[in-house]
Amino acid sequence: MLLQAVGALGGFATLPALIAAACRTAGSALAEQTRRWAGSSALISGRWMAASAATTSRLVCSVVIAIGITGQAQLWVSRMVEPVRQATAVHHIVGDSVVRVTSPKHITREFAESLPGQAVFLSLTESKGTIRATGTCTDLKAVELPCRSTTATPAAEADGRLRYALGSGTDITTIATTPMSAPASGAALVLSRHHTVLDVSEIKRRANRTLAPGTDVSTLGTDWISGGMVLKDQSGWLLYFGLLGTSVLAVGFALNTQAAFLRQGRAAAPLTVLSGRRTVFFGLSGWSLFAPMLSAGAIGVLVYSWLAGPLTADGYASLSSTPVLAGLGVSATLGLVLWGFGGASAARSASRWRPNDD
């Protein structure tokens, strides 16, 4: 995790230099190609981009890094939420047919005897990497465990609910006892026969009457699910404020680039006065503002997907379409706005240009 975080920060730190070099190369290539096509607006934009690569690279980097950082936030949140999703899935499968009981002291025989007739009671202890389940022969057979002290039995070969309660790779050893024997551990499982629903509230009331204070009685995944609801709300606000902050950042850099473009437009004003056409400014704004914004959105999505690889490799994090669509939408919208306002402002500035004495 530390290597992933350092690598992502290092990638964002070195990205501006790489994008600046790419902008300079792209500007030279655009000017060279459009010189053959006689495209004046693309030619001027290419020359300007090659000469002022820092201005364009700041615009592109702001959008790319904004999408990348928002994507990283989404990935880390999804990584934290994944156990909650798994717990929710387990709870939907098992439901209220399994109850886990954990007490700071030994679970009393009085509690075991107070359980309803449909309940299967297993006292649990951990020994040498295996789980030892103690119960009567009737209860052991009800969950497909052998009614004798045997070698370890994989949880996957017993009742499916044990696999969810103890883990699919857990080995279980069994000890058969009489109904009058007292449990000798502070942890137990209460399961229903034939996968019926247990009265969890009644079991909690009996635990409160017969067990030590601080005893926890819960169905599988309940703690994760209740905590996950809070985490889900917090993650939603995190992504919301992240998108809001990165959008403000992108707007600021976009306005800075538009100001530089207007200065470029004033320098190109004599050409439009001589030719009598001001449509060239919309071509200039398209190549200088709209195209970089669209490219920034596409590059940001690629960076987000590339940096997601280490986090999604083990299945505990997942890509979301929200940063992708938000990044592309914000970059495209900003590009269109800058294209229109930049071209119109530069055209108005050119109409007021007059030659000065040398």
mmCIF file with all atom_site columns, C-alpha atoms in Angstrom, residues 83-198:
data_model
loop_
_atom_site.group_PDB
_atom_site.id
_atom_site.type_symbol
_atom_site.label_atom_id
_atom_site.label_alt_id
_atom_site.label_comp_id
_atom_site.label_asym_id
_atom_site.label_entity_id
_atom_site.label_seq_id
_atom_site.pdbx_PDB_ins_code
_atom_site.Cartn_x
_atom_site.Cartn_y
_atom_site.Cartn_z
_atom_site.occupancy
_atom_site.B_iso_or_equiv
_atom_site.pdbx_formal_charge
_atom_site.auth_seq_id
_atom_site.auth_comp_id
_atom_site.auth_asym_id
_atom_site.auth_atom_id
_atom_site.pdbx_PDB_model_num
ATOM 1   C CA . PRO A 1 83  ? -15.598 -5.923  2.968  1.00 0.00 ? 83  PRO A CA 1
ATOM 2   C CA . VAL A 1 84  ? -18.964 -4.305  3.653  1.00 0.00 ? 84  VAL A CA 1
ATOM 3   C CA . ARG A 1 85  ? -20.283 -5.547  0.324  1.00 0.00 ? 85  ARG A CA 1
ATOM 4   C CA . GLN A 1 86  ? -19.054 -9.050  1.117  1.00 0.00 ? 86  GLN A CA 1
ATOM 5   C CA . ALA A 1 87  ? -20.636 -8.926  4.572  1.00 0.00 ? 87  ALA A CA 1
ATOM 6   C CA . THR A 1 88  ? -23.924 -7.776  3.025  1.00 0.00 ? 88  THR A CA 1
ATOM 7   C CA . ALA A 1 89  ? -23.801 -10.648 0.549  1.00 0.00 ? 89  ALA A CA 1
ATOM 8   C CA . VAL A 1 90  ? -23.162 -13.137 3.367  1.00 0.00 ? 90  VAL A CA 1
ATOM 9   C CA . HIS A 1 91  ? -26.016 -11.693 5.402  1.00 0.00 ? 91  HIS A CA 1
ATOM 10  C CA . HIS A 1 92  ? -28.387 -12.050 2.447  1.00 0.00 ? 92  HIS A CA 1
ATOM 11  C CA . ILE A 1 93  ? -27.360 -15.705 2.037  1.00 0.00 ? 93  ILE A CA 1
ATOM 12  C CA . VAL A 1 94  ? -27.330 -16.756 5.689  1.00 0.00 ? 94  VAL A CA 1
ATOM 13  C CA . GLY A 1 95  ? -29.867 -14.300 7.069  1.00 0.00 ? 95  GLY A CA 1
ATOM 14  C CA . ASP A 1 96  ? -30.930 -14.788 10.682 1.00 0.00 ? 96  ASP A CA 1
ATOM 15  C CA . SER A 1 97  ? -30.196 -18.511 10.740 1.00 0.00 ? 97  SER A CA 1
ATOM 16  C CA . VAL A 1 98  ? -26.772 -18.024 12.383 1.00 0.00 ? 98  VAL A CA 1
ATOM 17  C CA . VAL A 1 99  ? -25.992 -16.010 15.512 1.00 0.00 ? 99  VAL A CA 1
ATOM 18  C CA . ARG A 1 100 ? -22.517 -15.442 16.881 1.00 0.00 ? 100 ARG A CA 1
ATOM 19  C CA . VAL A 1 101 ? -22.202 -15.153 20.682 1.00 0.00 ? 101 VAL A CA 1
ATOM 20  C CA . THR A 1 102 ? -19.052 -13.679 22.252 1.00 0.00 ? 102 THR A CA 1
ATOM 21  C CA . SER A 1 103 ? -18.763 -13.225 26.018 1.00 0.00 ? 103 SER A CA 1
ATOM 22  C CA . PRO A 1 104 ? -15.915 -11.832 28.150 1.00 0.00 ? 104 PRO A CA 1
ATOM 23  C CA . LYS A 1 105 ? -16.457 -14.839 30.422 1.00 0.00 ? 105 LYS A CA 1
ATOM 24  C CA . HIS A 1 106 ? -17.421 -18.459 29.809 1.00 0.00 ? 106 HIS A CA 1
ATOM 25  C CA . ILE A 1 107 ? -20.808 -19.020 28.255 1.00 0.00 ? 107 ILE A CA 1
ATOM 26  C CA . THR A 1 108 ? -23.015 -20.631 30.886 1.00 0.00 ? 108 THR A CA 1
ATOM 27  C CA . ARG A 1 109 ? -24.962 -23.860 30.589 1.00 0.00 ? 109 ARG A CA 1
ATOM 28  C CA . GLU A 1 110 ? -28.052 -21.900 31.604 1.00 0.00 ? 110 GLU A CA 1
ATOM 29  C CA . PHE A 1 111 ? -27.861 -19.913 28.376 1.00 0.00 ? 111 PHE A CA 1
ATOM 30  C CA . ALA A 1 112 ? -27.419 -23.036 26.250 1.00 0.00 ? 112 ALA A CA 1
ATOM 31  C CA . GLU A 1 113 ? -30.424 -24.673 27.898 1.00 0.00 ? 113 GLU A CA 1
ATOM 32  C CA . SER A 1 114 ? -32.582 -21.572 27.439 1.00 0.00 ? 114 SER A CA 1
ATOM 33  C CA . LEU A 1 115 ? -32.274 -21.655 23.652 1.00 0.00 ? 115 LEU A CA 1
ATOM 34  C CA . PRO A 1 116 ? -35.346 -22.714 21.635 1.00 0.00 ? 116 PRO A CA 1
ATOM 35  C CA . GLY A 1 117 ? -35.654 -26.287 20.469 1.00 0.00 ? 117 GLY A CA 1
ATOM 36  C CA . GLN A 1 118 ? -34.826 -25.451 16.859 1.00 0.00 ? 118 GLN A CA 1
ATOM 37  C CA . ALA A 1 119 ? -31.429 -23.998 17.878 1.00 0.00 ? 119 ALA A CA 1
ATOM 38  C CA . VAL A 1 120 ? -28.104 -25.789 17.455 1.00 0.00 ? 120 VAL A CA 1
ATOM 39  C CA . PHE A 1 121 ? -25.508 -24.710 20.012 1.00 0.00 ? 121 PHE A CA 1
ATOM 40  C CA . LEU A 1 122 ? -21.761 -25.083 19.302 1.00 0.00 ? 122 LEU A CA 1
ATOM 41  C CA . SER A 1 123 ? -19.112 -23.892 21.727 1.00 0.00 ? 123 SER A CA 1
ATOM 42  C CA . LEU A 1 124 ? -15.983 -22.725 19.889 1.00 0.00 ? 124 LEU A CA 1
ATOM 43  C CA . THR A 1 125 ? -12.330 -22.649 20.895 1.00 0.00 ? 125 THR A CA 1
ATOM 44  C CA . GLU A 1 126 ? -9.246  -22.146 18.762 1.00 0.00 ? 126 GLU A CA 1
ATOM 45  C CA . SER A 1 127 ? -6.349  -24.563 19.064 1.00 0.00 ? 127 SER A CA 1
ATOM 46  C CA . LYS A 1 128 ? -3.228  -24.841 16.876 1.00 0.00 ? 128 LYS A CA 1
ATOM 47  C CA . GLY A 1 129 ? -4.749  -23.160 13.851 1.00 0.00 ? 129 GLY A CA 1
ATOM 48  C CA . THR A 1 130 ? -7.997  -25.156 13.949 1.00 0.00 ? 130 THR A CA 1
ATOM 49  C CA . ILE A 1 131 ? -11.427 -24.442 15.430 1.00 0.00 ? 131 ILE A CA 1
ATOM 50  C CA . ARG A 1 132 ? -12.712 -26.908 18.001 1.00 0.00 ? 132 ARG A CA 1
ATOM 51  C CA . ALA A 1 133 ? -16.503 -27.208 18.005 1.00 0.00 ? 133 ALA A CA 1
ATOM 52  C CA . THR A 1 134 ? -18.066 -28.721 21.102 1.00 0.00 ? 134 THR A CA 1
ATOM 53  C CA . GLY A 1 135 ? -21.700 -29.814 21.163 1.00 0.00 ? 135 GLY A CA 1
ATOM 54  C CA . THR A 1 136 ? -24.078 -32.694 21.554 1.00 0.00 ? 136 THR A CA 1
ATOM 55  C CA . CYS A 1 137 ? -24.226 -35.414 18.918 1.00 0.00 ? 137 CYS A CA 1
ATOM 56  C CA . THR A 1 138 ? -27.628 -34.167 17.809 1.00 0.00 ? 138 THR A CA 1
ATOM 57  C CA . ASP A 1 139 ? -26.318 -30.639 17.295 1.00 0.00 ? 139 ASP A CA 1
ATOM 58  C CA . LEU A 1 140 ? -23.127 -31.779 15.542 1.00 0.00 ? 140 LEU A CA 1
ATOM 59  C CA . LYS A 1 141 ? -25.035 -33.960 13.112 1.00 0.00 ? 141 LYS A CA 1
ATOM 60  C CA . ALA A 1 142 ? -27.486 -31.121 12.420 1.00 0.00 ? 142 ALA A CA 1
ATOM 61  C CA . VAL A 1 143 ? -24.632 -29.110 10.903 1.00 0.00 ? 143 VAL A CA 1
ATOM 62  C CA . GLU A 1 144 ? -23.040 -32.097 9.157  1.00 0.00 ? 144 GLU A CA 1
ATOM 63  C CA . LEU A 1 145 ? -20.157 -32.573 11.592 1.00 0.00 ? 145 LEU A CA 1
ATOM 64  C CA . PRO A 1 146 ? -19.073 -36.008 12.883 1.00 0.00 ? 146 PRO A CA 1
ATOM 65  C CA . CYS A 1 147 ? -20.295 -37.026 16.312 1.00 0.00 ? 147 CYS A CA 1
ATOM 66  C CA . ARG A 1 148 ? -16.876 -38.078 17.606 1.00 0.00 ? 148 ARG A CA 1
ATOM 67  C CA . SER A 1 149 ? -13.434 -36.669 18.221 1.00 0.00 ? 149 SER A CA 1
ATOM 68  C CA . THR A 1 150 ? -11.803 -36.895 14.826 1.00 0.00 ? 150 THR A CA 1
ATOM 69  C CA . THR A 1 151 ? -9.148  -35.333 12.713 1.00 0.00 ? 151 THR A CA 1
ATOM 70  C CA . ALA A 1 152 ? -9.812  -31.905 11.330 1.00 0.00 ? 152 ALA A CA 1
ATOM 71  C CA . THR A 1 153 ? -12.821 -31.555 9.024  1.00 0.00 ? 153 THR A CA 1
ATOM 72  C CA . PRO A 1 154 ? -12.711 -28.729 6.437  1.00 0.00 ? 154 PRO A CA 1
ATOM 73  C CA . ALA A 1 155 ? -15.491 -26.205 6.971  1.00 0.00 ? 155 ALA A CA 1
ATOM 74  C CA . ALA A 1 156 ? -16.351 -26.506 3.262  1.00 0.00 ? 156 ALA A CA 1
ATOM 75  C CA . GLU A 1 157 ? -17.435 -30.129 3.859  1.00 0.00 ? 157 GLU A CA 1
ATOM 76  C CA . ALA A 1 158 ? -19.842 -29.269 6.682  1.00 0.00 ? 158 ALA A CA 1
ATOM 77  C CA . ASP A 1 159 ? -22.955 -27.110 6.749  1.00 0.00 ? 159 ASP A CA 1
ATOM 78  C CA . GLY A 1 160 ? -22.485 -24.202 4.338  1.00 0.00 ? 160 GLY A CA 1
ATOM 79  C CA . ARG A 1 161 ? -23.222 -21.682 7.089  1.00 0.00 ? 161 ARG A CA 1
ATOM 80  C CA . LEU A 1 162 ? -20.094 -22.762 8.971  1.00 0.00 ? 162 LEU A CA 1
ATOM 81  C CA . ARG A 1 163 ? -18.041 -21.780 5.941  1.00 0.00 ? 163 ARG A CA 1
ATOM 82  C CA . TYR A 1 164 ? -19.368 -18.233 6.192  1.00 0.00 ? 164 TYR A CA 1
ATOM 83  C CA . ALA A 1 165 ? -19.105 -18.081 9.990  1.00 0.00 ? 165 ALA A CA 1
ATOM 84  C CA . LEU A 1 166 ? -15.603 -19.568 10.353 1.00 0.00 ? 166 LEU A CA 1
ATOM 85  C CA . GLY A 1 167 ? -14.025 -19.148 6.922  1.00 0.00 ? 167 GLY A CA 1
ATOM 86  C CA . SER A 1 168 ? -13.925 -21.507 3.953  1.00 0.00 ? 168 SER A CA 1
ATOM 87  C CA . GLY A 1 169 ? -10.316 -22.575 4.645  1.00 0.00 ? 169 GLY A CA 1
ATOM 88  C CA . THR A 1 170 ? -10.892 -23.362 8.323  1.00 0.00 ? 170 THR A CA 1
ATOM 89  C CA . ASP A 1 171 ? -10.427 -26.866 9.716  1.00 0.00 ? 171 ASP A CA 1
ATOM 90  C CA . ILE A 1 172 ? -12.880 -27.970 12.416 1.00 0.00 ? 172 ILE A CA 1
ATOM 91  C CA . THR A 1 173 ? -12.315 -30.601 15.086 1.00 0.00 ? 173 THR A CA 1
ATOM 92  C CA . THR A 1 174 ? -15.322 -31.866 17.022 1.00 0.00 ? 174 THR A CA 1
ATOM 93  C CA . ILE A 1 175 ? -15.891 -32.942 20.614 1.00 0.00 ? 175 ILE A CA 1
ATOM 94  C CA . ALA A 1 176 ? -19.186 -34.611 21.489 1.00 0.00 ? 176 ALA A CA 1
ATOM 95  C CA . THR A 1 177 ? -20.595 -33.817 24.934 1.00 0.00 ? 177 THR A CA 1
ATOM 96  C CA . THR A 1 178 ? -23.689 -34.560 26.911 1.00 0.00 ? 178 THR A CA 1
ATOM 97  C CA . PRO A 1 179 ? -26.456 -31.971 27.251 1.00 0.00 ? 179 PRO A CA 1
ATOM 98  C CA . MET A 1 180 ? -25.552 -31.470 30.913 1.00 0.00 ? 180 MET A CA 1
ATOM 99  C CA . SER A 1 181 ? -21.933 -30.473 30.223 1.00 0.00 ? 181 SER A CA 1
ATOM 100 C CA . ALA A 1 182 ? -21.164 -26.781 30.670 1.00 0.00 ? 182 ALA A CA 1
ATOM 101 C CA . PRO A 1 183 ? -19.524 -24.854 27.792 1.00 0.00 ? 183 PRO A CA 1
ATOM 102 C CA . ALA A 1 184 ? -15.884 -24.012 28.470 1.00 0.00 ? 184 ALA A CA 1
ATOM 103 C CA . SER A 1 185 ? -15.324 -21.077 26.143 1.00 0.00 ? 185 SER A CA 1
ATOM 104 C CA . GLY A 1 186 ? -16.388 -17.505 25.614 1.00 0.00 ? 186 GLY A CA 1
ATOM 105 C CA . ALA A 1 187 ? -17.435 -17.920 21.975 1.00 0.00 ? 187 ALA A CA 1
ATOM 106 C CA . ALA A 1 188 ? -20.256 -19.916 20.443 1.00 0.00 ? 188 ALA A CA 1
ATOM 107 C CA . LEU A 1 189 ? -22.441 -20.255 17.394 1.00 0.00 ? 189 LEU A CA 1
ATOM 108 C CA . VAL A 1 190 ? -26.188 -20.663 17.504 1.00 0.00 ? 190 VAL A CA 1
ATOM 109 C CA . LEU A 1 191 ? -27.597 -22.079 14.261 1.00 0.00 ? 191 LEU A CA 1
ATOM 110 C CA . SER A 1 192 ? -31.132 -23.018 13.326 1.00 0.00 ? 192 SER A CA 1
ATOM 111 C CA . ARG A 1 193 ? -32.045 -26.496 12.171 1.00 0.00 ? 193 ARG A CA 1
ATOM 112 C CA . HIS A 1 194 ? -33.031 -26.788 8.504  1.00 0.00 ? 194 HIS A CA 1
ATOM 113 C CA . HIS A 1 195 ? -31.908 -23.178 7.829  1.00 0.00 ? 195 HIS A CA 1
ATOM 114 C CA . THR A 1 196 ? -34.991 -21.682 9.462  1.00 0.00 ? 196 THR A CA 1
ATOM 115 C CA . VAL A 1 197 ? -35.037 -18.175 10.931 1.00 0.00 ? 197 VAL A CA 1
ATOM 116 C CA . LEU A 1 198 ? -33.966 -17.667 14.541 1.00 0.00 ? 198 LEU A CA 1
#
